[in-house]
Amino acid sequence: MEKLLANQFALVTGASSGIGYGVAKALADAGASVALNYHSHAESAEKLADEINQSGGAAIAVKADVSNPADIDAMFEACRARFGTLDIVVANSGLQKDSAFAEMTLDDWQTVLATNLTGQFLTAQAAVKEFRRRGPTSVSKALGKIICMSSVHEVIPWAGHVNYAASKGGIQMFMKSLAQEVAPERIRVNSIAPGAIRTQINRDAWDTSAARDKLLELIPYGRVGEVEDIGKAAVWLASDESDYVVGTTLFVDGGMTLYPGFVDNG
Ligand code: BGC
């Protein structure tokens, strides 16, 4: 049976670890050729690219700081040089610099906004231009698909993380406004909003049993998420199976956004 993303070319930013790594792997497993962007960890991006290439897929690792327009241009150029074009762009790069509000430095604020919000702006803008340059293809009903990596914190306020929550709240309206603007061209823009997914970014929240028990109080479904949970959602959102899904945030969070604190209270 033909794979869901056969003959499509994808770029995943922030693919050297965590959710980006899982998404890149899932897209490759679904038949896409994948460009794995990394910022500082070349080894893991190159290792995954080697694995994909050795198992009959196609992948490259590309270094870029997504908050830097020149890096974005060079990254898209590298994708065009290797694959000819892109059909799927996952704007995933993100980071946390947590601190109590009064102690948060301007640098903590600007660094998080630069990667999490400006990075998605620059990545999506380059994607739209590439889809337009290339024109329609037979590999997908859409001219192109953009997936923004958001978070449950696009709607759940998060004390001690105002920079991060502001960036993800920003992604919500960024994604929807962009989706509205480019939908007539059959460019589909959607977000995935992961809950607590077991990666290095939130290791403190799951790596002791005390921390995990506390975290599970926030997750009605009773387990911490895995990057594969997000990978599967990304494959679906990138495929024609979701062709009529436009401007939506898909929460993949085990019910974290269901206000679990209200189960026996309120
Ligand atoms: C954050 C994680 C956190 C999760 C749920 C994510 O967006 O990056 O650190 O565990 O949201 O709170």
GROMACS .gro file of C-alpha atoms and ligand atoms in nm:
model
  278
    1MET     CA    1   0.000   0.000   0.000
    2GLU     CA    2   0.128   0.346  -0.087
    3LYS     CA    3   0.238   0.544   0.216
    4LEU     CA    4   0.029   0.845   0.319
    5LEU     CA    5   0.302   1.102   0.245
    6ALA     CA    6   0.472   0.927  -0.047
    7ASN     CA    7   0.655   1.158  -0.289
    8GLN     CA    8   0.619   1.458  -0.058
    9PHE     CA    9   0.900   1.675   0.075
   10ALA     CA   10   0.893   1.801   0.432
   11LEU     CA   11   1.094   2.036   0.651
   12VAL     CA   12   1.081   2.009   1.029
   13THR     CA   13   1.247   2.282   1.231
   14GLY     CA   14   1.400   2.191   1.565
   15ALA     CA   15   1.427   1.827   1.459
   16SER     CA   16   1.738   1.730   1.655
   17SER     CA   17   1.547   1.649   1.973
   18GLY     CA   18   1.212   1.612   2.142
   19ILE     CA   19   0.888   1.663   1.954
   20GLY     CA   20   1.060   1.779   1.634
   21TYR     CA   21   1.268   1.461   1.625
   22GLY     CA   22   0.956   1.247   1.673
   23VAL     CA   23   0.764   1.438   1.407
   24ALA     CA   24   1.048   1.412   1.154
   25LYS     CA   25   1.073   1.037   1.212
   26ALA     CA   26   0.697   0.993   1.176
   27LEU     CA   27   0.685   1.193   0.849
   28ALA     CA   28   0.972   0.985   0.712
   29ASP     CA   29   0.797   0.662   0.817
   30ALA     CA   30   0.490   0.786   0.629
   31GLY     CA   31   0.699   0.815   0.312
   32ALA     CA   32   0.803   1.181   0.306
   33SER     CA   33   1.156   1.293   0.229
   34VAL     CA   34   1.258   1.507   0.523
   35ALA     CA   35   1.488   1.801   0.590
   36LEU     CA   36   1.584   1.800   0.958
   37ASN     CA   37   1.666   2.145   1.084
   38TYR     CA   38   1.882   2.184   1.393
   39HIS     CA   39   2.027   2.478   1.579
   40SER     CA   40   2.308   2.335   1.790
   41HIS     CA   41   2.290   1.954   1.794
   42ALA     CA   42   2.421   1.848   1.455
   43GLU     CA   43   2.504   1.493   1.571
   44SER     CA   44   2.150   1.382   1.653
   45ALA     CA   45   1.999   1.545   1.341
   46GLU     CA   46   2.267   1.384   1.123
   47LYS     CA   47   2.222   1.048   1.295
   48LEU     CA   48   1.847   1.051   1.228
   49ALA     CA   49   1.910   1.160   0.866
   50ASP     CA   50   2.153   0.866   0.824
   51GLU     CA   51   1.899   0.623   0.970
   52ILE     CA   52   1.627   0.748   0.734
   53ASN     CA   53   1.860   0.731   0.432
   54GLN     CA   54   1.975   0.381   0.526
   55SER     CA   55   1.623   0.253   0.561
   56GLY     CA   56   1.533   0.357   0.206
   57GLY     CA   57   1.401   0.707   0.276
   58ALA     CA   58   1.561   1.042   0.200
   59ALA     CA   59   1.674   1.299   0.452
   60ILE     CA   60   1.919   1.584   0.506
   61ALA     CA   61   2.021   1.772   0.818
   62VAL     CA   62   2.028   2.153   0.785
   63LYS     CA   63   2.164   2.399   1.037
   64ALA     CA   64   1.972   2.722   1.092
   65ASP     CA   65   1.870   2.962   1.364
   66VAL     CA   66   1.502   3.009   1.281
   67SER     CA   67   1.500   3.360   1.426
   68ASN     CA   68   1.755   3.470   1.165
   69PRO     CA   69   1.613   3.558   0.818
   70ALA     CA   70   1.941   3.484   0.639
   71ASP     CA   71   1.953   3.138   0.797
   72ILE     CA   72   1.592   3.075   0.692
   73ASP     CA   73   1.675   3.169   0.330
   74ALA     CA   74   1.978   2.940   0.330
   75MET     CA   75   1.776   2.654   0.483
   76PHE     CA   76   1.502   2.677   0.219
   77GLU     CA   77   1.770   2.700  -0.050
   78ALA     CA   78   1.929   2.381   0.084
   79CYS     CA   79   1.589   2.208   0.073
   80ARG     CA   80   1.534   2.321  -0.287
   81ALA     CA   81   1.884   2.208  -0.383
   82ARG     CA   82   1.827   1.858  -0.242
   83PHE     CA   83   1.453   1.801  -0.301
   84GLY     CA   84   1.343   2.063  -0.557
   85THR     CA   85   1.064   2.193  -0.335
   86LEU     CA   86   0.872   2.142  -0.010
   87ASP     CA   87   0.512   2.026   0.039
   88ILE     CA   88   0.501   2.016   0.419
   89VAL     CA   89   0.662   2.260   0.662
   90VAL     CA   90   0.647   2.198   1.035
   91ALA     CA   91   0.741   2.513   1.230
   92ASN     CA   92   0.838   2.337   1.549
   93SER     CA   93   1.146   2.504   1.699
   94GLY     CA   94   1.077   2.621   2.050
   95LEU     CA   95   1.241   2.676   2.385
   96GLN     CA   96   1.166   2.773   2.743
   97LYS     CA   97   1.350   3.021   2.965
   98ASP     CA   98   1.144   3.004   3.280
   99SER     CA   99   1.153   3.245   3.570
  100ALA     CA  100   0.931   3.429   3.812
  101PHE     CA  101   0.792   3.738   3.642
  102ALA     CA  102   0.977   4.007   3.838
  103GLU     CA  103   1.308   3.831   3.780
  104MET     CA  104   1.257   3.759   3.411
  105THR     CA  105   1.524   3.936   3.211
  106LEU     CA  106   1.457   4.114   2.885
  107ASP     CA  107   1.688   3.861   2.725
  108ASP     CA  108   1.475   3.569   2.859
  109TRP     CA  109   1.169   3.737   2.711
  110GLN     CA  110   1.324   3.824   2.375
  111THR     CA  111   1.500   3.493   2.323
  112VAL     CA  112   1.178   3.294   2.373
  113LEU     CA  113   0.970   3.524   2.153
  114ALA     CA  114   1.243   3.527   1.885
  115THR     CA  115   1.249   3.149   1.844
  116ASN     CA  116   0.893   3.050   1.932
  117LEU     CA  117   0.702   3.327   1.755
  118THR     CA  118   0.929   3.515   1.514
  119GLY     CA  119   1.084   3.182   1.414
  120GLN     CA  120   0.743   3.049   1.312
  121PHE     CA  121   0.667   3.372   1.126
  122LEU     CA  122   0.989   3.349   0.922
  123THR     CA  123   0.953   2.975   0.860
  124ALA     CA  124   0.590   3.001   0.750
  125GLN     CA  125   0.659   3.304   0.531
  126ALA     CA  126   0.935   3.120   0.346
  127ALA     CA  127   0.703   2.819   0.314
  128VAL     CA  128   0.421   3.024   0.158
  129LYS     CA  129   0.665   3.176  -0.092
  130GLU     CA  130   0.801   2.832  -0.183
  131PHE     CA  131   0.453   2.682  -0.232
  132ARG     CA  132   0.359   2.973  -0.460
  133ARG     CA  133   0.685   2.951  -0.657
  134ARG     CA  134   0.638   2.577  -0.715
  135GLY     CA  135   0.267   2.581  -0.801
  136PRO     CA  136   0.021   2.287  -0.786
  137THR     CA  137   0.143   1.929  -0.787
  138SER     CA  138  -0.018   1.587  -0.810
  139VAL     CA  139   0.115   1.469  -0.471
  140SER     CA  140  -0.145   1.652  -0.262
  141LYS     CA  141  -0.476   1.830  -0.301
  142ALA     CA  142  -0.327   2.127  -0.117
  143LEU     CA  143  -0.067   2.362  -0.261
  144GLY     CA  144   0.118   2.315   0.067
  145LYS     CA  145   0.071   2.239   0.434
  146ILE     CA  146   0.209   2.433   0.728
  147ILE     CA  147   0.191   2.290   1.079
  148CYS     CA  148   0.269   2.526   1.368
  149MET     CA  149   0.382   2.363   1.691
  150SER     CA  150   0.184   2.532   1.963
  151SER     CA  151   0.112   2.408   2.317
  152VAL     CA  152  -0.172   2.370   2.562
  153HIS     CA  153  -0.031   2.701   2.687
  154GLU     CA  154  -0.189   2.878   2.391
  155VAL     CA  155  -0.497   2.863   2.618
  156ILE     CA  156  -0.376   2.758   2.965
  157PRO     CA  157  -0.212   3.046   3.155
  158TRP     CA  158   0.126   2.947   3.303
  159ALA     CA  159   0.271   3.130   3.603
  160GLY     CA  160   0.649   3.144   3.595
  161HIS     CA  161   0.645   3.111   3.217
  162VAL     CA  162   0.493   3.436   3.087
  163ASN     CA  163   0.736   3.451   2.794
  164TYR     CA  164   0.656   3.097   2.681
  165ALA     CA  165   0.278   3.129   2.730
  166ALA     CA  166   0.278   3.465   2.548
  167SER     CA  167   0.464   3.307   2.256
  168LYS     CA  168   0.215   3.020   2.231
  169GLY     CA  169  -0.086   3.250   2.275
  170GLY     CA  170   0.067   3.446   1.988
  171ILE     CA  171   0.093   3.132   1.776
  172GLN     CA  172  -0.281   3.078   1.812
  173MET     CA  173  -0.378   3.403   1.636
  174PHE     CA  174  -0.075   3.395   1.407
  175MET     CA  175  -0.181   3.053   1.278
  176LYS     CA  176  -0.550   3.139   1.242
  177SER     CA  177  -0.486   3.474   1.069
  178LEU     CA  178  -0.239   3.317   0.829
  179ALA     CA  179  -0.473   3.024   0.763
  180GLN     CA  180  -0.753   3.267   0.674
  181GLU     CA  181  -0.522   3.462   0.443
  182VAL     CA  182  -0.380   3.174   0.240
  183ALA     CA  183  -0.665   2.918   0.243
  184PRO     CA  184  -0.801   3.050  -0.093
  185GLU     CA  185  -0.473   2.935  -0.248
  186ARG     CA  186  -0.525   2.591  -0.095
  187ILE     CA  187  -0.246   2.633   0.153
  188ARG     CA  188  -0.356   2.463   0.475
  189VAL     CA  189  -0.223   2.605   0.799
  190ASN     CA  190  -0.300   2.432   1.130
  191SER     CA  191  -0.144   2.389   1.474
  192ILE     CA  192  -0.076   2.099   1.702
  193ALA     CA  193  -0.100   2.185   2.072
  194PRO     CA  194   0.085   1.918   2.270
  195GLY     CA  195   0.029   1.874   2.641
  196ALA     CA  196   0.297   1.723   2.862
  197ILE     CA  197   0.509   1.515   2.625
  198ARG     CA  198   0.804   1.326   2.774
  199THR     CA  199   1.108   1.519   2.641
  200GLN     CA  200   1.408   1.700   2.786
  201ILE     CA  201   1.223   2.035   2.792
  202ASN     CA  202   1.004   1.917   3.083
  203ARG     CA  203   1.225   1.647   3.237
  204ASP     CA  204   1.172   1.796   3.586
  205ALA     CA  205   0.799   1.733   3.552
  206TRP     CA  206   0.825   1.354   3.494
  207ASP     CA  207   1.159   1.210   3.596
  208THR     CA  208   1.080   1.137   3.962
  209SER     CA  209   0.771   0.948   4.072
  210ALA     CA  210   0.665   1.239   4.295
  211ALA     CA  211   0.685   1.482   4.002
  212ARG     CA  212   0.509   1.238   3.771
  213ASP     CA  213   0.221   1.181   4.017
  214LYS     CA  214   0.174   1.557   4.043
  215LEU     CA  215   0.182   1.594   3.666
  216LEU     CA  216  -0.070   1.312   3.619
  217GLU     CA  217  -0.321   1.507   3.826
  218LEU     CA  218  -0.332   1.742   3.527
  219ILE     CA  219  -0.386   1.465   3.270
  220PRO     CA  220  -0.729   1.294   3.275
  221TYR     CA  221  -0.611   1.022   3.038
  222GLY     CA  222  -0.360   0.909   3.300
  223ARG     CA  223  -0.032   0.899   3.112
  224VAL     CA  224   0.241   1.135   3.004
  225GLY     CA  225   0.249   1.187   2.627
  226GLU     CA  226   0.518   1.049   2.396
  227VAL     CA  227   0.667   1.215   2.089
  228GLU     CA  228   0.503   0.942   1.880
  229ASP     CA  229   0.162   1.079   1.985
  230ILE     CA  230   0.255   1.409   1.822
  231GLY     CA  231   0.419   1.240   1.522
  232LYS     CA  232   0.097   1.059   1.436
  233ALA     CA  233  -0.105   1.381   1.460
  234ALA     CA  234   0.147   1.557   1.234
  235VAL     CA  235   0.127   1.284   0.969
  236TRP     CA  236  -0.251   1.316   0.961
  237LEU     CA  237  -0.247   1.697   0.948
  238ALA     CA  238   0.013   1.688   0.670
  239SER     CA  239  -0.181   1.437   0.462
  240ASP     CA  240  -0.485   1.468   0.237
  241GLU     CA  241  -0.678   1.271   0.503
  242SER     CA  242  -0.721   1.610   0.672
  243ASP     CA  243  -0.777   1.806   0.349
  244TYR     CA  244  -1.076   1.996   0.488
  245VAL     CA  245  -0.902   2.086   0.816
  246VAL     CA  246  -0.800   2.451   0.793
  247GLY     CA  247  -0.697   2.690   1.069
  248THR     CA  248  -0.754   2.443   1.352
  249THR     CA  249  -0.555   2.373   1.664
  250LEU     CA  250  -0.543   2.000   1.730
  251PHE     CA  251  -0.490   1.946   2.103
  252VAL     CA  252  -0.293   1.628   2.169
  253ASP     CA  253  -0.283   1.648   2.546
  254GLY     CA  254  -0.455   1.352   2.715
  255GLY     CA  255  -0.728   1.593   2.820
  256MET     CA  256  -0.505   1.850   2.991
  257THR     CA  257  -0.721   2.132   2.853
  258LEU     CA  258  -1.037   1.982   3.011
  259TYR     CA  259  -0.984   2.165   3.344
  260PRO     CA  260  -0.921   1.841   3.540
  261GLY     CA  261  -0.912   2.039   3.867
  262PHE     CA  262  -1.292   2.074   3.833
  263VAL     CA  263  -1.363   1.699   3.844
  264ASP     CA  264  -1.477   1.709   4.205
  265ASN     CA  265  -1.478   2.079   4.277
  266GLY     CA  266  -1.615   2.410   4.150
  267BGC     C1  267   0.584   2.275   2.772
  267BGC     C2  268   0.617   2.165   2.871
  267BGC     C3  269   0.497   2.138   2.961
  267BGC     C4  270   0.370   2.120   2.879
  267BGC     C5  271   0.246   2.108   2.966
  267BGC     C6  272   0.459   2.238   2.699
  267BGC     O1  273   0.429   2.331   2.600
  267BGC     O2  274   0.694   2.293   2.684
  267BGC     O3  275   0.728   2.204   2.950
  267BGC     O4  276   0.521   2.019   3.035
  267BGC     O5  277   0.353   2.228   2.790
  267BGC     O6  278   0.244   2.202   3.068
   0.00000   0.00000   0.00000
